[in-house]
Amino acid sequence: MPMVRLLEVDDLHVEFTTDSGIVRAVDGVSYGVDLGETLAIVGESGCGKSVSALSIMGLLSSAGRVRSGQVLFNGTNLLKLSNSEMRQVRGKQISMVFQEPMTSLNPLLTVGRQLSEILELHMGMNGRQAKARVIELLELVEITDAERRFSQYPHHLSGGMRQRVMLALALSCQPKVVIADEPTTALDVTIQAQILELMKNLTLEFGMALIIITHNLGVVARYADSVNIMYAGRVVEGGTAEQVYIDPRHPYTRGLMNSVPRPDQARTAKLQPIEGQPPDLSNLPGGCSFRPRCPFAIERCSADIPPLVDAGDGHSSACWVSDQLPPVSSHSC
């Protein structure tokens, strides 16, 4: 009998209706995560990373719809739940840290009120209990002078502090899954490292599953247990972080790694960006979506979409020439 994962996205298809036609933002994506595990979902902007996460949370815009697939949480398909049932899951069982806290926090409510509201709703606390717990949470995410911050508004806080408040919101009900969507994009490098370290430590302390959505490959190397690489709405490579870094089996993954500065290379070394642009999701090319940008493309790539297949030890790749790629040199990834 196959093992049931805590959260499992199974063959998810999400599309948006636009003036340009139907946009297939997520096109048959599958992945899963268990308690104590950190999964990173990596790819360029527009590849479907965030849309898959919003589908899990039931937060798609009115223009979007899940065409098919399942999102199983403890064996229950979240896509079949009513709005009221989903509200009992969202925040309490599965929570999300959004990309830009200034647009996610309500500017008209104090930090304390925004946090205590969730505790009163999901945990049944009264005002005094909720305030005490909020101060504990603010201290937990290493916000100094927590009692004073309780009465402040989001605009009184720095970007790093606002992101810590978002993390406190996400952890307030001790959910089983935390989804972090580009949680450090607007922060400087030092604060990024602090937030990510804090997030990883807290999810381990509370025994949660963590999904990090990012384009930062450094984040993946340091914090992820497993990795999914997405391109044009599909997962094109998956495996442990070690597998993906040491032996990338998809040309797109190699291209991403070659586009990142490396500390072990000379300052004069030139980056090797991926040529071309991501495809228009409302008008995808035939065959492999990455073919127009791929240096290893063969004739078959223009005709057939490569399936995601096991390349050994759970390392998977969606590429017709995966087993023919040249060895990775120590300076190429």
PDB file of C-alpha atoms in Angstrom, residues 120-242:
ATOM      1  CA  GLU A 120      -9.558  34.243  18.765  1.00  0.00           C
ATOM      2  CA  LEU A 121     -11.055  32.773  15.589  1.00  0.00           C
ATOM      3  CA  HIS A 122      -9.167  29.484  15.359  1.00  0.00           C
ATOM      4  CA  MET A 123      -8.041  28.830  18.939  1.00  0.00           C
ATOM      5  CA  GLY A 124     -11.049  30.203  20.852  1.00  0.00           C
ATOM      6  CA  MET A 125      -8.944  32.539  23.019  1.00  0.00           C
ATOM      7  CA  ASN A 126     -10.340  35.589  24.759  1.00  0.00           C
ATOM      8  CA  GLY A 127      -8.730  39.020  24.374  1.00  0.00           C
ATOM      9  CA  ARG A 128      -6.349  38.717  27.338  1.00  0.00           C
ATOM     10  CA  GLN A 129      -5.208  35.213  26.377  1.00  0.00           C
ATOM     11  CA  ALA A 130      -4.705  36.236  22.766  1.00  0.00           C
ATOM     12  CA  LYS A 131      -2.607  39.274  23.716  1.00  0.00           C
ATOM     13  CA  ALA A 132      -0.337  37.183  25.932  1.00  0.00           C
ATOM     14  CA  ARG A 133       0.108  34.636  23.147  1.00  0.00           C
ATOM     15  CA  VAL A 134       0.786  37.355  20.537  1.00  0.00           C
ATOM     16  CA  ILE A 135       3.582  38.791  22.663  1.00  0.00           C
ATOM     17  CA  GLU A 136       5.036  35.276  22.982  1.00  0.00           C
ATOM     18  CA  LEU A 137       4.869  34.880  19.199  1.00  0.00           C
ATOM     19  CA  LEU A 138       6.547  38.217  18.544  1.00  0.00           C
ATOM     20  CA  GLU A 139       9.356  37.257  20.903  1.00  0.00           C
ATOM     21  CA  LEU A 140       9.550  33.836  19.246  1.00  0.00           C
ATOM     22  CA  VAL A 141      10.257  35.442  15.867  1.00  0.00           C
ATOM     23  CA  GLU A 142      12.864  37.650  17.550  1.00  0.00           C
ATOM     24  CA  ILE A 143      11.062  40.991  17.457  1.00  0.00           C
ATOM     25  CA  THR A 144      12.479  43.197  20.179  1.00  0.00           C
ATOM     26  CA  ASP A 145      10.258  45.136  22.603  1.00  0.00           C
ATOM     27  CA  ALA A 146       7.280  42.921  21.716  1.00  0.00           C
ATOM     28  CA  GLU A 147       4.798  44.667  24.037  1.00  0.00           C
ATOM     29  CA  ARG A 148       5.371  48.022  22.303  1.00  0.00           C
ATOM     30  CA  ARG A 149       5.209  46.437  18.823  1.00  0.00           C
ATOM     31  CA  PHE A 150       1.830  44.921  19.755  1.00  0.00           C
ATOM     32  CA  SER A 151       0.221  48.378  19.589  1.00  0.00           C
ATOM     33  CA  GLN A 152       2.056  49.583  16.477  1.00  0.00           C
ATOM     34  CA  TYR A 153       0.847  49.604  12.872  1.00  0.00           C
ATOM     35  CA  PRO A 154       2.670  47.853   9.996  1.00  0.00           C
ATOM     36  CA  HIS A 155       4.088  51.139   8.627  1.00  0.00           C
ATOM     37  CA  HIS A 156       5.916  51.659  11.937  1.00  0.00           C
ATOM     38  CA  LEU A 157       8.026  48.556  11.298  1.00  0.00           C
ATOM     39  CA  SER A 158      10.953  47.880   8.990  1.00  0.00           C
ATOM     40  CA  GLY A 159      10.650  45.408   6.123  1.00  0.00           C
ATOM     41  CA  GLY A 160      12.438  42.724   8.103  1.00  0.00           C
ATOM     42  CA  MET A 161      10.180  43.232  11.123  1.00  0.00           C
ATOM     43  CA  ARG A 162       7.053  43.099   8.949  1.00  0.00           C
ATOM     44  CA  GLN A 163       8.211  39.789   7.507  1.00  0.00           C
ATOM     45  CA  ARG A 164       8.759  38.499  11.040  1.00  0.00           C
ATOM     46  CA  VAL A 165       5.180  39.510  11.850  1.00  0.00           C
ATOM     47  CA  MET A 166       4.029  37.545   8.782  1.00  0.00           C
ATOM     48  CA  LEU A 167       5.979  34.556  10.073  1.00  0.00           C
ATOM     49  CA  ALA A 168       4.360  34.951  13.503  1.00  0.00           C
ATOM     50  CA  LEU A 169       0.948  35.032  11.786  1.00  0.00           C
ATOM     51  CA  ALA A 170       1.786  31.861   9.885  1.00  0.00           C
ATOM     52  CA  LEU A 171       2.947  30.042  13.027  1.00  0.00           C
ATOM     53  CA  SER A 172       0.271  31.372  15.398  1.00  0.00           C
ATOM     54  CA  CYS A 173      -1.963  28.277  15.281  1.00  0.00           C
ATOM     55  CA  GLN A 174       0.952  25.844  14.920  1.00  0.00           C
ATOM     56  CA  PRO A 175      -0.157  24.559  11.494  1.00  0.00           C
ATOM     57  CA  LYS A 176       1.139  21.335  10.004  1.00  0.00           C
ATOM     58  CA  VAL A 177       2.235  23.003   6.733  1.00  0.00           C
ATOM     59  CA  VAL A 178       3.779  26.440   6.151  1.00  0.00           C
ATOM     60  CA  ILE A 179       4.062  27.739   2.581  1.00  0.00           C
ATOM     61  CA  ALA A 180       6.549  30.597   2.151  1.00  0.00           C
ATOM     62  CA  ASP A 181       6.151  32.392  -1.190  1.00  0.00           C
ATOM     63  CA  GLU A 182       9.376  34.294  -1.965  1.00  0.00           C
ATOM     64  CA  PRO A 183       9.526  35.319   1.716  1.00  0.00           C
ATOM     65  CA  THR A 184      12.728  37.375   1.476  1.00  0.00           C
ATOM     66  CA  THR A 185      12.521  39.075  -1.941  1.00  0.00           C
ATOM     67  CA  ALA A 186      12.282  42.671  -0.675  1.00  0.00           C
ATOM     68  CA  LEU A 187      14.869  42.287   2.103  1.00  0.00           C
ATOM     69  CA  ASP A 188      18.606  42.904   2.143  1.00  0.00           C
ATOM     70  CA  VAL A 189      20.940  39.917   2.166  1.00  0.00           C
ATOM     71  CA  THR A 190      21.660  39.939   5.912  1.00  0.00           C
ATOM     72  CA  ILE A 191      17.979  40.096   6.865  1.00  0.00           C
ATOM     73  CA  GLN A 192      17.178  37.409   4.261  1.00  0.00           C
ATOM     74  CA  ALA A 193      19.553  34.989   5.970  1.00  0.00           C
ATOM     75  CA  GLN A 194      18.099  35.777   9.407  1.00  0.00           C
ATOM     76  CA  ILE A 195      14.500  35.232   8.263  1.00  0.00           C
ATOM     77  CA  LEU A 196      15.280  31.976   6.464  1.00  0.00           C
ATOM     78  CA  GLU A 197      17.293  30.608   9.384  1.00  0.00           C
ATOM     79  CA  LEU A 198      14.501  31.534  11.776  1.00  0.00           C
ATOM     80  CA  MET A 199      11.871  29.978   9.525  1.00  0.00           C
ATOM     81  CA  LYS A 200      13.774  26.724   9.173  1.00  0.00           C
ATOM     82  CA  ASN A 201      14.520  26.471  12.919  1.00  0.00           C
ATOM     83  CA  LEU A 202      10.934  27.194  13.953  1.00  0.00           C
ATOM     84  CA  THR A 203       9.387  24.710  11.536  1.00  0.00           C
ATOM     85  CA  LEU A 204      11.806  22.060  12.808  1.00  0.00           C
ATOM     86  CA  GLU A 205      11.038  22.979  16.427  1.00  0.00           C
ATOM     87  CA  PHE A 206       7.298  22.656  15.877  1.00  0.00           C
ATOM     88  CA  GLY A 207       7.609  19.622  13.572  1.00  0.00           C
ATOM     89  CA  MET A 208       5.944  21.306  10.594  1.00  0.00           C
ATOM     90  CA  ALA A 209       6.370  20.802   6.862  1.00  0.00           C
ATOM     91  CA  LEU A 210       7.805  23.800   4.995  1.00  0.00           C
ATOM     92  CA  ILE A 211       7.386  24.651   1.311  1.00  0.00           C
ATOM     93  CA  ILE A 212       9.652  27.469   0.112  1.00  0.00           C
ATOM     94  CA  ILE A 213       8.809  29.028  -3.252  1.00  0.00           C
ATOM     95  CA  THR A 214      11.865  30.820  -4.592  1.00  0.00           C
ATOM     96  CA  HIS A 215      14.096  31.680  -7.529  1.00  0.00           C
ATOM     97  CA  ASN A 216      17.119  31.874  -5.207  1.00  0.00           C
ATOM     98  CA  LEU A 217      19.235  28.757  -5.661  1.00  0.00           C
ATOM     99  CA  GLY A 218      21.319  29.670  -2.611  1.00  0.00           C
ATOM    100  CA  VAL A 219      18.211  29.250  -0.467  1.00  0.00           C
ATOM    101  CA  VAL A 220      17.715  25.786  -1.939  1.00  0.00           C
ATOM    102  CA  ALA A 221      21.269  24.664  -1.226  1.00  0.00           C
ATOM    103  CA  ARG A 222      21.174  25.723   2.418  1.00  0.00           C
ATOM    104  CA  TYR A 223      17.627  25.015   3.567  1.00  0.00           C
ATOM    105  CA  ALA A 224      15.843  22.488   1.333  1.00  0.00           C
ATOM    106  CA  ASP A 225      15.660  18.730   1.736  1.00  0.00           C
ATOM    107  CA  SER A 226      14.025  18.180  -1.649  1.00  0.00           C
ATOM    108  CA  VAL A 227      13.630  20.354  -4.740  1.00  0.00           C
ATOM    109  CA  ASN A 228      11.211  20.709  -7.636  1.00  0.00           C
ATOM    110  CA  ILE A 229      12.310  22.758 -10.649  1.00  0.00           C
ATOM    111  CA  MET A 230       9.375  24.270 -12.563  1.00  0.00           C
ATOM    112  CA  TYR A 231       9.232  25.624 -16.096  1.00  0.00           C
ATOM    113  CA  ALA A 232       6.166  26.794 -18.054  1.00  0.00           C
ATOM    114  CA  GLY A 233       3.714  25.327 -15.569  1.00  0.00           C
ATOM    115  CA  ARG A 234       5.376  21.906 -15.281  1.00  0.00           C
ATOM    116  CA  VAL A 235       7.849  20.225 -12.945  1.00  0.00           C
ATOM    117  CA  VAL A 236      10.861  19.448 -15.146  1.00  0.00           C
ATOM    118  CA  GLU A 237      13.177  18.050 -12.468  1.00  0.00           C
ATOM    119  CA  GLY A 238      12.821  16.812  -8.905  1.00  0.00           C
ATOM    120  CA  GLY A 239      14.912  15.127  -6.263  1.00  0.00           C
ATOM    121  CA  THR A 240      16.884  15.792  -3.125  1.00  0.00           C
ATOM    122  CA  ALA A 241      18.788  19.063  -2.984  1.00  0.00           C
ATOM    123  CA  GLU A 242      22.037  17.103  -3.202  1.00  0.00           C
TER     124      GLU A 242
END
